[in-house]
Amino acid sequence: MPNHTLHSKMDDMNNRTVLVTGATGFLGRQVINAFEYRQWTVKGTGFSRVEGTSFLKVDLSDEGQIKKALDECKPQVVVHCAANRFPDKCDKDPEGTRAINVAAPRSLAKLCAERSILLIYISTDYVFSGKPGEAPYEADAQTGPTNLYGQTKLDGEHAVLDEFKAAGKEGLGVVLRVPVLYGPAERNEESAVNVLMDFVSKAQANGMKIKMDHWALRYPTNTEDVARVCHDVAVKYLEAQDRASLPRILQFSSEDRFTKYEICKVLGEEVMGVSIDRIKPNTEGNDPKASVQRPYDCHLSTRALRHLGIDVSTQDFVGWWRRDMRAFRH
Ligand SMILES: NC(=O)c1ccc[n+]([C@@H]2O[C@H](COP(=O)([O-])OP(=O)(O)OC[C@H]3O[C@@H](n4cnc5c(N)ncnc54)[C@H](OP(=O)(O)O)[C@@H]3O)[C@@H](O)[C@H]2O)c1
């Protein structure tokens, strides 16, 4: 390769800019770290929590604000983490949820396609029904969300892929589905996994008796690992000569499988060193009258990522928590 071509390739590598939406959130913070660590210029957007940060305040339900952020930051890549991702909150505010989970990614995709920006849209395993016997799900498996959160995230996927297709820019819009996440948190309630630490502590301290789900299967995946995969996907798609032939939907998941009760047991007995005998396993499954029905098993196949040569290994669940507890104690 001639020297000047090599230099301009290296300059491109060194001048890469990513814009992360939802940078104030549980996953977004780690995505920021993963790209910063790899020497990218990193910009982030948040909404209610931007004060005291370097992130831009962008209301993603306002297309004008998205346009302004893209034109100010001029990223090559956008990682779209912002969403309403609490199933119960989605049910309480369907209209607001559709605005952020469907209309916002559509606007973002349209504007990114116009500017030839690669968009990685973070989605969820809840796009699947999770009926017993169906998992593991390949990326092209039949979807069938069981609740409004999953439906709006699936509609967001379609919106993103449709906008890139309409603009003739297929290959620049990529969906990355992930399961329930754990990792570094500002507060344990940020994560459906981290919060179980609080349940274990409360049961231990107050003698409270707690019933914990021992029916649905979960594959807790670390936000640091997801963030690293976002970076690797960005590089792979930016550098691909034949981008249009790459898959539009990717899936990443840990292979660690637990019910929530089993997570409490591991956190209590193997990490915190306390008994969980006040936490009782509940094997009843969904209450058929509940408005939010949760899937039984949405295990995601990582085959498409592996075919791209992207590392799908993950941190060890217990090992991560033991390290985190040590950091917490010091
Ligand atoms: N957490 C999980 O277990 C999990 C599992 C599967 C998939 N996912 C997906 O992963 C992504 C990230 O989830 P997360 O756990 O990081 O969520 P999160 O902690 O709740 O963060 C959500 C982010 O969205 C921003 N946001 C909300 N409404 C907004 C609006 N109108 N305009 C601009 N920004 C807005 C929030 O900003 P402020 O806080 O500053 O208002 C925050 O940064 C989501 O797409 C979610 O569907 C998450």
JSON list of N, CA, C and O in Angstrom, two decimals, residues 58-95:
[
{"chain": "A", "resi": 58, "resn": "VAL", "atom": "N", "xyz": [-30.27, 16.75, 24.80]},
{"chain": "A", "resi": 58, "resn": "VAL", "atom": "CA", "xyz": [-31.01, 16.61, 23.54]},
{"chain": "A", "resi": 58, "resn": "VAL", "atom": "C", "xyz": [-32.31, 15.86, 23.83]},
{"chain": "A", "resi": 58, "resn": "VAL", "atom": "O", "xyz": [-32.27, 14.71, 24.28]},
{"chain": "A", "resi": 59, "resn": "ASP", "atom": "N", "xyz": [-33.44, 16.51, 23.56]},
{"chain": "A", "resi": 59, "resn": "ASP", "atom": "CA", "xyz": [-34.72, 15.80, 23.67]},
{"chain": "A", "resi": 59, "resn": "ASP", "atom": "C", "xyz": [-34.92, 15.06, 22.35]},
{"chain": "A", "resi": 59, "resn": "ASP", "atom": "O", "xyz": [-35.16, 15.66, 21.31]},
{"chain": "A", "resi": 60, "resn": "LEU", "atom": "N", "xyz": [-34.81, 13.75, 22.42]},
{"chain": "A", "resi": 60, "resn": "LEU", "atom": "CA", "xyz": [-34.82, 12.95, 21.19]},
{"chain": "A", "resi": 60, "resn": "LEU", "atom": "C", "xyz": [-36.21, 12.85, 20.56]},
{"chain": "A", "resi": 60, "resn": "LEU", "atom": "O", "xyz": [-36.34, 12.33, 19.46]},
{"chain": "A", "resi": 61, "resn": "SER", "atom": "N", "xyz": [-37.22, 13.36, 21.27]},
{"chain": "A", "resi": 61, "resn": "SER", "atom": "CA", "xyz": [-38.54, 13.39, 20.63]},
{"chain": "A", "resi": 61, "resn": "SER", "atom": "C", "xyz": [-38.68, 14.63, 19.74]},
{"chain": "A", "resi": 61, "resn": "SER", "atom": "O", "xyz": [-39.71, 14.82, 19.10]},
{"chain": "A", "resi": 62, "resn": "ASP", "atom": "N", "xyz": [-37.63, 15.46, 19.69]},
{"chain": "A", "resi": 62, "resn": "ASP", "atom": "CA", "xyz": [-37.65, 16.67, 18.88]},
{"chain": "A", "resi": 62, "resn": "ASP", "atom": "C", "xyz": [-36.60, 16.52, 17.75]},
{"chain": "A", "resi": 62, "resn": "ASP", "atom": "O", "xyz": [-35.39, 16.58, 18.00]},
{"chain": "A", "resi": 63, "resn": "GLU", "atom": "N", "xyz": [-37.10, 16.30, 16.52]},
{"chain": "A", "resi": 63, "resn": "GLU", "atom": "CA", "xyz": [-36.19, 16.02, 15.39]},
{"chain": "A", "resi": 63, "resn": "GLU", "atom": "C", "xyz": [-35.17, 17.15, 15.17]},
{"chain": "A", "resi": 63, "resn": "GLU", "atom": "O", "xyz": [-34.02, 16.91, 14.82]},
{"chain": "A", "resi": 64, "resn": "GLY", "atom": "N", "xyz": [-35.62, 18.39, 15.41]},
{"chain": "A", "resi": 64, "resn": "GLY", "atom": "CA", "xyz": [-34.74, 19.55, 15.22]},
{"chain": "A", "resi": 64, "resn": "GLY", "atom": "C", "xyz": [-33.53, 19.46, 16.15]},
{"chain": "A", "resi": 64, "resn": "GLY", "atom": "O", "xyz": [-32.40, 19.79, 15.76]},
{"chain": "A", "resi": 65, "resn": "GLN", "atom": "N", "xyz": [-33.76, 19.00, 17.38]},
{"chain": "A", "resi": 65, "resn": "GLN", "atom": "CA", "xyz": [-32.66, 18.89, 18.34]},
{"chain": "A", "resi": 65, "resn": "GLN", "atom": "C", "xyz": [-31.69, 17.77, 17.93]},
{"chain": "A", "resi": 65, "resn": "GLN", "atom": "O", "xyz": [-30.48, 17.88, 18.13]},
{"chain": "A", "resi": 66, "resn": "ILE", "atom": "N", "xyz": [-32.23, 16.70, 17.36]},
{"chain": "A", "resi": 66, "resn": "ILE", "atom": "CA", "xyz": [-31.34, 15.59, 16.92]},
{"chain": "A", "resi": 66, "resn": "ILE", "atom": "C", "xyz": [-30.45, 16.10, 15.78]},
{"chain": "A", "resi": 66, "resn": "ILE", "atom": "O", "xyz": [-29.23, 15.87, 15.76]},
{"chain": "A", "resi": 67, "resn": "LYS", "atom": "N", "xyz": [-31.08, 16.80, 14.84]},
{"chain": "A", "resi": 67, "resn": "LYS", "atom": "CA", "xyz": [-30.37, 17.32, 13.67]},
{"chain": "A", "resi": 67, "resn": "LYS", "atom": "C", "xyz": [-29.21, 18.22, 14.13]},
{"chain": "A", "resi": 67, "resn": "LYS", "atom": "O", "xyz": [-28.08, 18.10, 13.66]},
{"chain": "A", "resi": 68, "resn": "LYS", "atom": "N", "xyz": [-29.53, 19.11, 15.08]},
{"chain": "A", "resi": 68, "resn": "LYS", "atom": "CA", "xyz": [-28.52, 20.05, 15.58]},
{"chain": "A", "resi": 68, "resn": "LYS", "atom": "C", "xyz": [-27.35, 19.29, 16.21]},
{"chain": "A", "resi": 68, "resn": "LYS", "atom": "O", "xyz": [-26.17, 19.60, 15.95]},
{"chain": "A", "resi": 69, "resn": "ALA", "atom": "N", "xyz": [-27.67, 18.26, 16.99]},
{"chain": "A", "resi": 69, "resn": "ALA", "atom": "CA", "xyz": [-26.60, 17.49, 17.66]},
{"chain": "A", "resi": 69, "resn": "ALA", "atom": "C", "xyz": [-25.72, 16.79, 16.62]},
{"chain": "A", "resi": 69, "resn": "ALA", "atom": "O", "xyz": [-24.48, 16.79, 16.74]},
{"chain": "A", "resi": 70, "resn": "LEU", "atom": "N", "xyz": [-26.35, 16.21, 15.59]},
{"chain": "A", "resi": 70, "resn": "LEU", "atom": "CA", "xyz": [-25.55, 15.51, 14.57]},
{"chain": "A", "resi": 70, "resn": "LEU", "atom": "C", "xyz": [-24.66, 16.50, 13.82]},
{"chain": "A", "resi": 70, "resn": "LEU", "atom": "O", "xyz": [-23.49, 16.21, 13.54]},
{"chain": "A", "resi": 71, "resn": "ASP", "atom": "N", "xyz": [-25.22, 17.68, 13.53]},
{"chain": "A", "resi": 71, "resn": "ASP", "atom": "CA", "xyz": [-24.44, 18.63, 12.74]},
{"chain": "A", "resi": 71, "resn": "ASP", "atom": "C", "xyz": [-23.34, 19.29, 13.57]},
{"chain": "A", "resi": 71, "resn": "ASP", "atom": "O", "xyz": [-22.30, 19.67, 13.03]},
{"chain": "A", "resi": 72, "resn": "GLU", "atom": "N", "xyz": [-23.54, 19.38, 14.87]},
{"chain": "A", "resi": 72, "resn": "GLU", "atom": "CA", "xyz": [-22.48, 19.91, 15.74]},
{"chain": "A", "resi": 72, "resn": "GLU", "atom": "C", "xyz": [-21.37, 18.88, 15.94]},
{"chain": "A", "resi": 72, "resn": "GLU", "atom": "O", "xyz": [-20.19, 19.20, 15.88]},
{"chain": "A", "resi": 73, "resn": "CYS", "atom": "N", "xyz": [-21.75, 17.63, 16.17]},
{"chain": "A", "resi": 73, "resn": "CYS", "atom": "CA", "xyz": [-20.76, 16.59, 16.55]},
{"chain": "A", "resi": 73, "resn": "CYS", "atom": "C", "xyz": [-20.10, 15.93, 15.33]},
{"chain": "A", "resi": 73, "resn": "CYS", "atom": "O", "xyz": [-18.99, 15.42, 15.45]},
{"chain": "A", "resi": 74, "resn": "LYS", "atom": "N", "xyz": [-20.81, 15.90, 14.22]},
{"chain": "A", "resi": 74, "resn": "LYS", "atom": "CA", "xyz": [-20.31, 15.27, 12.99]},
{"chain": "A", "resi": 74, "resn": "LYS", "atom": "C", "xyz": [-19.70, 13.88, 13.24]},
{"chain": "A", "resi": 74, "resn": "LYS", "atom": "O", "xyz": [-18.53, 13.62, 12.90]},
{"chain": "A", "resi": 75, "resn": "PRO", "atom": "N", "xyz": [-20.49, 12.97, 13.85]},
{"chain": "A", "resi": 75, "resn": "PRO", "atom": "CA", "xyz": [-19.93, 11.63, 14.12]},
{"chain": "A", "resi": 75, "resn": "PRO", "atom": "C", "xyz": [-19.89, 10.76, 12.88]},
{"chain": "A", "resi": 75, "resn": "PRO", "atom": "O", "xyz": [-20.66, 10.99, 11.93]},
{"chain": "A", "resi": 76, "resn": "GLN", "atom": "N", "xyz": [-19.01, 9.75, 12.90]},
{"chain": "A", "resi": 76, "resn": "GLN", "atom": "CA", "xyz": [-19.08, 8.69, 11.87]},
{"chain": "A", "resi": 76, "resn": "GLN", "atom": "C", "xyz": [-20.04, 7.60, 12.34]},
{"chain": "A", "resi": 76, "resn": "GLN", "atom": "O", "xyz": [-20.56, 6.84, 11.54]},
{"chain": "A", "resi": 77, "resn": "VAL", "atom": "N", "xyz": [-20.21, 7.52, 13.68]},
{"chain": "A", "resi": 77, "resn": "VAL", "atom": "CA", "xyz": [-21.04, 6.46, 14.27]},
{"chain": "A", "resi": 77, "resn": "VAL", "atom": "C", "xyz": [-21.93, 7.05, 15.36]},
{"chain": "A", "resi": 77, "resn": "VAL", "atom": "O", "xyz": [-21.48, 7.90, 16.14]},
{"chain": "A", "resi": 78, "resn": "VAL", "atom": "N", "xyz": [-23.19, 6.60, 15.40]},
{"chain": "A", "resi": 78, "resn": "VAL", "atom": "CA", "xyz": [-24.07, 6.91, 16.53]},
{"chain": "A", "resi": 78, "resn": "VAL", "atom": "C", "xyz": [-24.44, 5.58, 17.19]},
{"chain": "A", "resi": 78, "resn": "VAL", "atom": "O", "xyz": [-24.84, 4.63, 16.50]},
{"chain": "A", "resi": 79, "resn": "VAL", "atom": "N", "xyz": [-24.26, 5.50, 18.52]},
{"chain": "A", "resi": 79, "resn": "VAL", "atom": "CA", "xyz": [-24.78, 4.33, 19.25]},
{"chain": "A", "resi": 79, "resn": "VAL", "atom": "C", "xyz": [-26.01, 4.82, 20.01]},
{"chain": "A", "resi": 79, "resn": "VAL", "atom": "O", "xyz": [-25.90, 5.69, 20.90]},
{"chain": "A", "resi": 80, "resn": "HIS", "atom": "N", "xyz": [-27.16, 4.28, 19.63]},
{"chain": "A", "resi": 80, "resn": "HIS", "atom": "CA", "xyz": [-28.42, 4.79, 20.18]},
{"chain": "A", "resi": 80, "resn": "HIS", "atom": "C", "xyz": [-28.86, 3.93, 21.38]},
{"chain": "A", "resi": 80, "resn": "HIS", "atom": "O", "xyz": [-29.46, 2.87, 21.21]},
{"chain": "A", "resi": 81, "resn": "CYS", "atom": "N", "xyz": [-28.54, 4.42, 22.58]},
{"chain": "A", "resi": 81, "resn": "CYS", "atom": "CA", "xyz": [-28.89, 3.69, 23.81]},
{"chain": "A", "resi": 81, "resn": "CYS", "atom": "C", "xyz": [-30.16, 4.23, 24.45]},
{"chain": "A", "resi": 81, "resn": "CYS", "atom": "O", "xyz": [-30.79, 3.54, 25.25]},
{"chain": "A", "resi": 82, "resn": "ALA", "atom": "N", "xyz": [-30.52, 5.49, 24.17]},
{"chain": "A", "resi": 82, "resn": "ALA", "atom": "CA", "xyz": [-31.65, 6.11, 24.88]},
{"chain": "A", "resi": 82, "resn": "ALA", "atom": "C", "xyz": [-32.94, 5.36, 24.60]},
{"chain": "A", "resi": 82, "resn": "ALA", "atom": "O", "xyz": [-33.20, 4.96, 23.47]},
{"chain": "A", "resi": 83, "resn": "ALA", "atom": "N", "xyz": [-33.73, 5.18, 25.64]},
{"chain": "A", "resi": 83, "resn": "ALA", "atom": "CA", "xyz": [-35.04, 4.51, 25.50]},
{"chain": "A", "resi": 83, "resn": "ALA", "atom": "C", "xyz": [-35.76, 4.58, 26.83]},
{"chain": "A", "resi": 83, "resn": "ALA", "atom": "O", "xyz": [-35.16, 4.90, 27.86]},
{"chain": "A", "resi": 84, "resn": "ASN", "atom": "N", "xyz": [-37.05, 4.29, 26.79]},
{"chain": "A", "resi": 84, "resn": "ASN", "atom": "CA", "xyz": [-37.75, 3.96, 28.03]},
{"chain": "A", "resi": 84, "resn": "ASN", "atom": "C", "xyz": [-37.72, 2.44, 28.09]},
{"chain": "A", "resi": 84, "resn": "ASN", "atom": "O", "xyz": [-38.38, 1.78, 27.31]},
{"chain": "A", "resi": 85, "resn": "ARG", "atom": "N", "xyz": [-36.95, 1.89, 29.02]},
{"chain": "A", "resi": 85, "resn": "ARG", "atom": "CA", "xyz": [-36.73, 0.44, 28.99]},
{"chain": "A", "resi": 85, "resn": "ARG", "atom": "C", "xyz": [-37.29, -0.27, 30.24]},
{"chain": "A", "resi": 85, "resn": "ARG", "atom": "O", "xyz": [-36.91, -1.40, 30.52]},
{"chain": "A", "resi": 86, "resn": "PHE", "atom": "N", "xyz": [-38.17, 0.42, 30.96]},
{"chain": "A", "resi": 86, "resn": "PHE", "atom": "CA", "xyz": [-38.79, -0.23, 32.11]},
{"chain": "A", "resi": 86, "resn": "PHE", "atom": "C", "xyz": [-40.20, -0.67, 31.70]},
{"chain": "A", "resi": 86, "resn": "PHE", "atom": "O", "xyz": [-41.07, 0.19, 31.49]},
{"chain": "A", "resi": 87, "resn": "PRO", "atom": "N", "xyz": [-40.45, -1.99, 31.55]},
{"chain": "A", "resi": 87, "resn": "PRO", "atom": "CA", "xyz": [-41.75, -2.44, 31.05]},
{"chain": "A", "resi": 87, "resn": "PRO", "atom": "C", "xyz": [-42.94, -1.85, 31.81]},
{"chain": "A", "resi": 87, "resn": "PRO", "atom": "O", "xyz": [-43.94, -1.46, 31.19]},
{"chain": "A", "resi": 88, "resn": "ASP", "atom": "N", "xyz": [-42.85, -1.70, 33.13]},
{"chain": "A", "resi": 88, "resn": "ASP", "atom": "CA", "xyz": [-43.99, -1.17, 33.87]},
{"chain": "A", "resi": 88, "resn": "ASP", "atom": "C", "xyz": [-44.22, 0.31, 33.55]},
{"chain": "A", "resi": 88, "resn": "ASP", "atom": "O", "xyz": [-45.36, 0.76, 33.39]},
{"chain": "A", "resi": 89, "resn": "LYS", "atom": "N", "xyz": [-43.12, 1.07, 33.41]},
{"chain": "A", "resi": 89, "resn": "LYS", "atom": "CA", "xyz": [-43.25, 2.50, 33.07]},
{"chain": "A", "resi": 89, "resn": "LYS", "atom": "C", "xyz": [-43.81, 2.65, 31.66]},
{"chain": "A", "resi": 89, "resn": "LYS", "atom": "O", "xyz": [-44.56, 3.59, 31.37]},
{"chain": "A", "resi": 90, "resn": "CYS", "atom": "N", "xyz": [-43.42, 1.77, 30.75]},
{"chain": "A", "resi": 90, "resn": "CYS", "atom": "CA", "xyz": [-43.94, 1.82, 29.37]},
{"chain": "A", "resi": 90, "resn": "CYS", "atom": "C", "xyz": [-45.46, 1.67, 29.38]},
{"chain": "A", "resi": 90, "resn": "CYS", "atom": "O", "xyz": [-46.17, 2.40, 28.71]},
{"chain": "A", "resi": 91, "resn": "ASP", "atom": "N", "xyz": [-45.95, 0.73, 30.20]},
{"chain": "A", "resi": 91, "resn": "ASP", "atom": "CA", "xyz": [-47.39, 0.49, 30.25]},
{"chain": "A", "resi": 91, "resn": "ASP", "atom": "C", "xyz": [-48.14, 1.70, 30.78]},
{"chain": "A", "resi": 91, "resn": "ASP", "atom": "O", "xyz": [-49.27, 1.95, 30.38]},
{"chain": "A", "resi": 92, "resn": "LYS", "atom": "N", "xyz": [-47.49, 2.45, 31.69]},
{"chain": "A", "resi": 92, "resn": "LYS", "atom": "CA", "xyz": [-48.17, 3.62, 32.29]},
{"chain": "A", "resi": 92, "resn": "LYS", "atom": "C", "xyz": [-48.18, 4.80, 31.34]},
{"chain": "A", "resi": 92, "resn": "LYS", "atom": "O", "xyz": [-48.97, 5.71, 31.51]},
{"chain": "A", "resi": 93, "resn": "ASP", "atom": "N", "xyz": [-47.28, 4.83, 30.34]},
{"chain": "A", "resi": 93, "resn": "ASP", "atom": "CA", "xyz": [-47.20, 5.98, 29.44]},
{"chain": "A", "resi": 93, "resn": "ASP", "atom": "C", "xyz": [-46.95, 5.50, 28.00]},
{"chain": "A", "resi": 93, "resn": "ASP", "atom": "O", "xyz": [-45.87, 5.72, 27.43]},
{"chain": "A", "resi": 94, "resn": "PRO", "atom": "N", "xyz": [-47.98, 4.86, 27.39]},
{"chain": "A", "resi": 94, "resn": "PRO", "atom": "CA", "xyz": [-47.76, 4.29, 26.05]},
{"chain": "A", "resi": 94, "resn": "PRO", "atom": "C", "xyz": [-47.37, 5.35, 25.02]},
{"chain": "A", "resi": 94, "resn": "PRO", "atom": "O", "xyz": [-46.48, 5.11, 24.19]},
{"chain": "A", "resi": 95, "resn": "GLU", "atom": "N", "xyz": [-47.99, 6.53, 25.09]},
{"chain": "A", "resi": 95, "resn": "GLU", "atom": "CA", "xyz": [-47.72, 7.55, 24.08]},
{"chain": "A", "resi": 95, "resn": "GLU", "atom": "C", "xyz": [-46.28, 8.08, 24.19]},
{"chain": "A", "resi": 95, "resn": "GLU", "atom": "O", "xyz": [-45.54, 8.16, 23.20]}
]
